[in-house]
Amino acid sequence: MVALVAMFLAAPSASARNQASAGHAVHVPERLALKVERELKPAREKAGALPVFVEGMRLSGETGRTSRVEGDAQLRKQDSVIKADTIDYSVVNDELHAIGNVRIVRSGDLFTGPELKLKLDARTGYFLSAEYLLANNRARGKASRLEFLGPDAYRGSDATYTTCGPGNDDWYMQVGELKLDYGRDVGEAADARLYFKGQQILRIPGQMSFTLNERRKSGFLAPSFGSSVQNGQEFQTPYYWNIAPNRDMTITPRYMTKRGLQTTAALRYLGENYRGEARGELLPGDQQTRTTRSGFSILHTQTFMPGLTGYLNASRVSDDTYFTDLSNRISATSQTFLPREGILTYSSQWYSVYARALSYQTLQDPLNPVVSPYSRLPQLVFGTRRYDVGGFDLSLGADYNRFAHPTLVTGSRLHVTPSISYPMLSPGGYLIPRVSWLGTAYLLKNNAAGTPDSFTRSMPVMSLDGGLSFERPVSYFGQSYTQTLEPRMFYLRTPVREQSGIPIFDTGLAAFNFAQIFSENVYSGTDRIADANQVTTAVTTRLLSQNNGRERVRFTLGQRFYFTEQRVTLPGETGRATRSSDLLASFSGEILPKVNYDTTLQYSPNKRAIERISHGVRYMPEPGKTLSAAYRYQRDFLEQIDVAAQWNFGGGWYGVGRYNYSLRDGRIVESLGGIEYDGNCWVARVVLQRFATASQRATTGIFFQLELNGLSSLGSNPLTILRRNIPGYTRLNENQEPVPRTFGNYE
């Protein structure tokens, strides 16, 4: 039996109530709200069955079997609301048939059409001449027949699909059959035609599939097109293989009209204790060089047990000009040394052990040849440190290297460094005296005739590092700040030791900066330990916001003063004869709202000349608007200007560009220009790039990309180039496509 409990806006007559109890139709002039409670036989009873509510202008039904609602009819159950001119509901089958202006709203999804048949609990049925709008990924479209295949699964015949908003058909797919399965986040289409601005731009015969919610799946990615001077026209059709949840591979055939077909395979993998990626490239029969060209790289990290980790980084290419000829990334074309490195590291609470094997492939530029670096076969490092042992900090480091080279002096080096310090700390300052002993031993091969095969060197190093911190409240331009004054002084004493007979394996003059002036050696590496009797002074002042503690401005000034002349040098280096170093100064901060400025200056008081200077300013009032400019100068080495921007001109139009010019060489290092357009549900980009690849050589590339939000992208992708070239670059549809998006899976 089905009990109909009616809540009347105007109560029906007693005769009407009697008819209802007898199972006959009920006719009332006003709108009624009904609750249909299924009270079936115990054998068919469903535990926890949800009630069904119906409303309409005309109510009729047969007790325990059917209910009909006519005139502005509405049925509600759980998260579904169905409206129509007429709704027939079968209580026994939990099935409804709605006719006329049918509309379903369910969990944010909307469906409309003239006729619907649907099983409410099973969510199976069909909709004729349906239109749909799905909240899950903002997709919408039409179908001559839309079938409900269960929760969150649909199949449409003669259907369309787009993620553009209602009233906007800038792009859409017309398909013979469309299946959307949000349980698996997969869309499938048969005989798909892609339309953009009313014109068909692509047809995919057979079956294709695409991801609905950014999850990875196997299939063809969008093809890309490009052009460059050295390679001609380019066409790529990547295939993405989702091997497992923790493994995938992208296989990319790349056809270049001037060179031929290159195939690239890139594998990524991830496990509980390991992760890595491997990449291989092959170009058989390059039409320009008449050779087979290839490249390979692997990057792998692994944890074997707690504290024990491994690392592998290996790369190799077939020839010296591989990257300059075939890569469209300046970071790749500028590579000179390709590492082959394996590392094992063990760390515990008190000590660590590090083992490494390292060699290089050297890519020579005929116009700018370089000397290959030494290989380390192997390197073994040991370190241990104990803090606060009776107030003292103790440390011991040992570094063993076996250096190999095909033409230069080779040999082994052992370097040991025990040290002891006594930190004295307080809230307003610190003082740290430290004493170290440096011991080094060499065993050499292939050295010059008459030169000893072994060297030993030992010396003490003493330092005293101290600093203070003062604070005061200040107010500038109506804003309250805390201003700090932080002076620091560092004294270093290292005696002179004869080292001219020691070969140079891995040592060079370290860059002069604020980190280096507080170090114990002016050289990187240990083949030279510079003598020192010097003091470094520096002072820093900062402005901290009293509202949130954010640093708004920082200014630092520092200089080193020498009490003796320098006697230990590198081969060919002229020893220092001055009593003071260059002056270092740096400033950084937000000088105006949304305007940040950074500058670093290295000034030589002895030469009365600027040795190095860099200025950088960036204005970023909002995402999509950023403008930056930089000037870099290093005397007798470098002078460049660098301007970059992304700017919203309104109406969806954006300009992007970068200009990096070498004033010293009189040529462009890298330039880039292009436009972007945000069409709300699609983005188009056209970018032209030119950059220097080697001495007197440059390459030019053109990128065109059309992104269809929620589907895929067509053309060559310039996003990596834009992010690298333009500081603060904002992707126009930043929330789209965080993982490789499959475009087609042909069957």
PDB file of N, CA, C and O in Angstrom, residues 481-521:
ATOM      1  N   TYR A 481      57.333  50.505  11.503  1.00  0.00           N
ATOM      2  CA  TYR A 481      58.314  49.463  11.225  1.00  0.00           C
ATOM      3  C   TYR A 481      59.201  49.254  12.447  1.00  0.00           C
ATOM      4  O   TYR A 481      59.270  50.096  13.350  1.00  0.00           O
ATOM      5  N   THR A 482      59.885  48.116  12.416  1.00  0.00           N
ATOM      6  CA  THR A 482      61.001  47.877  13.309  1.00  0.00           C
ATOM      7  C   THR A 482      62.263  47.910  12.469  1.00  0.00           C
ATOM      8  O   THR A 482      62.396  47.141  11.517  1.00  0.00           O
ATOM      9  N   GLN A 483      63.175  48.810  12.817  1.00  0.00           N
ATOM     10  CA  GLN A 483      64.432  48.911  12.090  1.00  0.00           C
ATOM     11  C   GLN A 483      65.516  48.200  12.881  1.00  0.00           C
ATOM     12  O   GLN A 483      65.642  48.376  14.092  1.00  0.00           O
ATOM     13  N   THR A 484      66.297  47.379  12.175  1.00  0.00           N
ATOM     14  CA  THR A 484      67.394  46.669  12.821  1.00  0.00           C
ATOM     15  C   THR A 484      68.726  47.244  12.355  1.00  0.00           C
ATOM     16  O   THR A 484      68.836  47.798  11.267  1.00  0.00           O
ATOM     17  N   LEU A 485      69.721  47.110  13.205  1.00  0.00           N
ATOM     18  CA  LEU A 485      71.104  47.429  12.860  1.00  0.00           C
ATOM     19  C   LEU A 485      71.939  46.238  13.301  1.00  0.00           C
ATOM     20  O   LEU A 485      71.985  45.914  14.490  1.00  0.00           O
ATOM     21  N   GLU A 486      72.584  45.546  12.331  1.00  0.00           N
ATOM     22  CA  GLU A 486      73.241  44.270  12.605  1.00  0.00           C
ATOM     23  C   GLU A 486      74.687  44.307  12.117  1.00  0.00           C
ATOM     24  O   GLU A 486      74.970  43.908  10.984  1.00  0.00           O
ATOM     25  N   PRO A 487      75.611  44.812  12.942  1.00  0.00           N
ATOM     26  CA  PRO A 487      77.025  44.776  12.569  1.00  0.00           C
ATOM     27  C   PRO A 487      77.617  43.385  12.781  1.00  0.00           C
ATOM     28  O   PRO A 487      77.194  42.638  13.665  1.00  0.00           O
ATOM     29  N   ARG A 488      78.592  43.044  11.933  1.00  0.00           N
ATOM     30  CA  ARG A 488      79.266  41.747  12.041  1.00  0.00           C
ATOM     31  C   ARG A 488      80.747  41.925  11.721  1.00  0.00           C
ATOM     32  O   ARG A 488      81.110  42.706  10.831  1.00  0.00           O
ATOM     33  N   MET A 489      81.596  41.178  12.460  1.00  0.00           N
ATOM     34  CA  MET A 489      83.039  41.215  12.221  1.00  0.00           C
ATOM     35  C   MET A 489      83.572  39.790  12.248  1.00  0.00           C
ATOM     36  O   MET A 489      83.199  38.988  13.108  1.00  0.00           O
ATOM     37  N   PHE A 490      84.461  39.491  11.279  1.00  0.00           N
ATOM     38  CA  PHE A 490      84.999  38.141  11.143  1.00  0.00           C
ATOM     39  C   PHE A 490      86.512  38.249  10.938  1.00  0.00           C
ATOM     40  O   PHE A 490      86.976  38.829   9.952  1.00  0.00           O
ATOM     41  N   TYR A 491      87.266  37.694  11.873  1.00  0.00           N
ATOM     42  CA  TYR A 491      88.727  37.706  11.781  1.00  0.00           C
ATOM     43  C   TYR A 491      89.210  36.314  11.389  1.00  0.00           C
ATOM     44  O   TYR A 491      88.744  35.304  11.931  1.00  0.00           O
ATOM     45  N   LEU A 492      90.210  36.261  10.465  1.00  0.00           N
ATOM     46  CA  LEU A 492      90.734  34.986   9.974  1.00  0.00           C
ATOM     47  C   LEU A 492      92.254  35.046   9.939  1.00  0.00           C
ATOM     48  O   LEU A 492      92.838  36.018   9.457  1.00  0.00           O
ATOM     49  N   ARG A 493      92.867  33.967  10.445  1.00  0.00           N
ATOM     50  CA  ARG A 493      94.338  33.864  10.426  1.00  0.00           C
ATOM     51  C   ARG A 493      94.724  32.495   9.893  1.00  0.00           C
ATOM     52  O   ARG A 493      94.402  31.456  10.477  1.00  0.00           O
ATOM     53  N   THR A 494      95.399  32.486   8.728  1.00  0.00           N
ATOM     54  CA  THR A 494      95.904  31.261   8.113  1.00  0.00           C
ATOM     55  C   THR A 494      97.355  31.491   7.729  1.00  0.00           C
ATOM     56  O   THR A 494      97.646  32.443   6.979  1.00  0.00           O
ATOM     57  N   PRO A 495      98.300  30.674   8.205  1.00  0.00           N
ATOM     58  CA  PRO A 495      99.716  30.905   7.888  1.00  0.00           C
ATOM     59  C   PRO A 495     100.040  30.541   6.441  1.00  0.00           C
ATOM     60  O   PRO A 495      99.282  29.850   5.752  1.00  0.00           O
ATOM     61  N   VAL A 496     101.219  30.980   5.988  1.00  0.00           N
ATOM     62  CA  VAL A 496     101.687  30.703   4.632  1.00  0.00           C
ATOM     63  C   VAL A 496     102.285  29.303   4.577  1.00  0.00           C
ATOM     64  O   VAL A 496     103.052  28.895   5.446  1.00  0.00           O
ATOM     65  N   ARG A 497     101.910  28.548   3.515  1.00  0.00           N
ATOM     66  CA  ARG A 497     102.521  27.260   3.239  1.00  0.00           C
ATOM     67  C   ARG A 497     102.852  27.191   1.747  1.00  0.00           C
ATOM     68  O   ARG A 497     102.048  27.618   0.908  1.00  0.00           O
ATOM     69  N   GLU A 498     104.034  26.668   1.430  1.00  0.00           N
ATOM     70  CA  GLU A 498     104.444  26.530   0.035  1.00  0.00           C
ATOM     71  C   GLU A 498     103.558  25.491  -0.664  1.00  0.00           C
ATOM     72  O   GLU A 498     103.470  24.344  -0.229  1.00  0.00           O
ATOM     73  N   GLN A 499     102.900  25.900  -1.775  1.00  0.00           N
ATOM     74  CA  GLN A 499     101.954  25.017  -2.456  1.00  0.00           C
ATOM     75  C   GLN A 499     102.104  25.077  -3.975  1.00  0.00           C
ATOM     76  O   GLN A 499     101.276  24.526  -4.701  1.00  0.00           O
ATOM     77  N   SER A 500     103.147  25.748  -4.476  1.00  0.00           N
ATOM     78  CA  SER A 500     103.264  25.959  -5.918  1.00  0.00           C
ATOM     79  C   SER A 500     103.455  24.668  -6.691  1.00  0.00           C
ATOM     80  O   SER A 500     103.123  24.591  -7.879  1.00  0.00           O
ATOM     81  N   GLY A 501     103.967  23.597  -6.060  1.00  0.00           N
ATOM     82  CA  GLY A 501     104.162  22.339  -6.767  1.00  0.00           C
ATOM     83  C   GLY A 501     102.925  21.462  -6.815  1.00  0.00           C
ATOM     84  O   GLY A 501     102.918  20.418  -7.484  1.00  0.00           O
ATOM     85  N   ILE A 502     101.880  21.859  -6.125  1.00  0.00           N
ATOM     86  CA  ILE A 502     100.656  21.053  -6.096  1.00  0.00           C
ATOM     87  C   ILE A 502      99.842  21.328  -7.354  1.00  0.00           C
ATOM     88  O   ILE A 502      99.564  22.489  -7.685  1.00  0.00           O
ATOM     89  N   PRO A 503      99.437  20.307  -8.111  1.00  0.00           N
ATOM     90  CA  PRO A 503      98.625  20.534  -9.324  1.00  0.00           C
ATOM     91  C   PRO A 503      97.227  21.016  -8.958  1.00  0.00           C
ATOM     92  O   PRO A 503      96.755  20.856  -7.827  1.00  0.00           O
ATOM     93  N   ILE A 504      96.555  21.594  -9.944  1.00  0.00           N
ATOM     94  CA  ILE A 504      95.198  22.099  -9.750  1.00  0.00           C
ATOM     95  C   ILE A 504      94.213  21.074 -10.319  1.00  0.00           C
ATOM     96  O   ILE A 504      94.090  20.924 -11.532  1.00  0.00           O
ATOM     97  N   PHE A 505      93.541  20.362  -9.410  1.00  0.00           N
ATOM     98  CA  PHE A 505      92.550  19.368  -9.825  1.00  0.00           C
ATOM     99  C   PHE A 505      91.134  19.960  -9.901  1.00  0.00           C
ATOM    100  O   PHE A 505      90.425  19.752 -10.880  1.00  0.00           O
ATOM    101  N   ASP A 506      90.709  20.652  -8.858  1.00  0.00           N
ATOM    102  CA  ASP A 506      89.321  21.115  -8.794  1.00  0.00           C
ATOM    103  C   ASP A 506      89.196  22.497  -8.169  1.00  0.00           C
ATOM    104  O   ASP A 506      88.140  22.848  -7.638  1.00  0.00           O
ATOM    105  N   THR A 507      90.238  23.289  -8.186  1.00  0.00           N
ATOM    106  CA  THR A 507      90.269  24.536  -7.434  1.00  0.00           C
ATOM    107  C   THR A 507      90.264  25.739  -8.354  1.00  0.00           C
ATOM    108  O   THR A 507      90.911  25.738  -9.406  1.00  0.00           O
ATOM    109  N   GLY A 508      89.522  26.762  -7.949  1.00  0.00           N
ATOM    110  CA  GLY A 508      89.490  28.023  -8.680  1.00  0.00           C
ATOM    111  C   GLY A 508      89.195  29.149  -7.716  1.00  0.00           C
ATOM    112  O   GLY A 508      88.857  28.932  -6.542  1.00  0.00           O
ATOM    113  N   LEU A 509      89.319  30.371  -8.198  1.00  0.00           N
ATOM    114  CA  LEU A 509      89.023  31.534  -7.377  1.00  0.00           C
ATOM    115  C   LEU A 509      87.516  31.638  -7.195  1.00  0.00           C
ATOM    116  O   LEU A 509      86.759  31.688  -8.167  1.00  0.00           O
ATOM    117  N   ALA A 510      87.068  31.646  -5.950  1.00  0.00           N
ATOM    118  CA  ALA A 510      85.632  31.695  -5.663  1.00  0.00           C
ATOM    119  C   ALA A 510      85.069  33.063  -6.027  1.00  0.00           C
ATOM    120  O   ALA A 510      85.772  34.083  -6.001  1.00  0.00           O
ATOM    121  N   ALA A 511      83.793  33.088  -6.377  1.00  0.00           N
ATOM    122  CA  ALA A 511      83.128  34.350  -6.681  1.00  0.00           C
ATOM    123  C   ALA A 511      83.133  35.239  -5.448  1.00  0.00           C
ATOM    124  O   ALA A 511      82.911  34.776  -4.318  1.00  0.00           O
ATOM    125  N   PHE A 512      83.391  36.520  -5.657  1.00  0.00           N
ATOM    126  CA  PHE A 512      83.459  37.466  -4.546  1.00  0.00           C
ATOM    127  C   PHE A 512      82.053  37.977  -4.256  1.00  0.00           C
ATOM    128  O   PHE A 512      81.452  38.704  -5.050  1.00  0.00           O
ATOM    129  N   ASN A 513      81.513  37.564  -3.121  1.00  0.00           N
ATOM    130  CA  ASN A 513      80.170  37.973  -2.733  1.00  0.00           C
ATOM    131  C   ASN A 513      80.070  37.953  -1.212  1.00  0.00           C
ATOM    132  O   ASN A 513      81.053  37.686  -0.512  1.00  0.00           O
ATOM    133  N   PHE A 514      78.883  38.227  -0.689  1.00  0.00           N
ATOM    134  CA  PHE A 514      78.736  38.335   0.765  1.00  0.00           C
ATOM    135  C   PHE A 514      78.949  37.002   1.465  1.00  0.00           C
ATOM    136  O   PHE A 514      79.401  36.965   2.609  1.00  0.00           O
ATOM    137  N   ALA A 515      78.634  35.899   0.800  1.00  0.00           N
ATOM    138  CA  ALA A 515      78.895  34.599   1.417  1.00  0.00           C
ATOM    139  C   ALA A 515      80.389  34.310   1.445  1.00  0.00           C
ATOM    140  O   ALA A 515      80.927  33.794   2.430  1.00  0.00           O
ATOM    141  N   GLN A 516      81.112  34.685   0.376  1.00  0.00           N
ATOM    142  CA  GLN A 516      82.520  34.335   0.281  1.00  0.00           C
ATOM    143  C   GLN A 516      83.396  35.156   1.227  1.00  0.00           C
ATOM    144  O   GLN A 516      84.394  34.661   1.749  1.00  0.00           O
ATOM    145  N   ILE A 517      83.064  36.415   1.495  1.00  0.00           N
ATOM    146  CA  ILE A 517      83.942  37.236   2.330  1.00  0.00           C
ATOM    147  C   ILE A 517      83.933  36.785   3.785  1.00  0.00           C
ATOM    148  O   ILE A 517      84.787  37.207   4.560  1.00  0.00           O
ATOM    149  N   PHE A 518      82.996  35.922   4.154  1.00  0.00           N
ATOM    150  CA  PHE A 518      82.984  35.364   5.505  1.00  0.00           C
ATOM    151  C   PHE A 518      83.445  33.906   5.513  1.00  0.00           C
ATOM    152  O   PHE A 518      83.232  33.193   6.492  1.00  0.00           O
ATOM    153  N   SER A 519      84.071  33.451   4.428  1.00  0.00           N
ATOM    154  CA  SER A 519      84.572  32.078   4.377  1.00  0.00           C
ATOM    155  C   SER A 519      86.037  32.049   4.781  1.00  0.00           C
ATOM    156  O   SER A 519      86.698  33.086   4.907  1.00  0.00           O
ATOM    157  N   GLU A 520      86.578  30.829   4.955  1.00  0.00           N
ATOM    158  CA  GLU A 520      87.950  30.672   5.430  1.00  0.00           C
ATOM    159  C   GLU A 520      88.953  30.485   4.295  1.00  0.00           C
ATOM    160  O   GLU A 520      90.141  30.303   4.559  1.00  0.00           O
ATOM    161  N   ASN A 521      88.496  30.507   3.037  1.00  0.00           N
ATOM    162  CA  ASN A 521      89.411  30.344   1.915  1.00  0.00           C
ATOM    163  C   ASN A 521      88.855  31.088   0.716  1.00  0.00           C
ATOM    164  O   ASN A 521      87.661  30.970   0.401  1.00  0.00           O
TER     165      ASN A 521
END
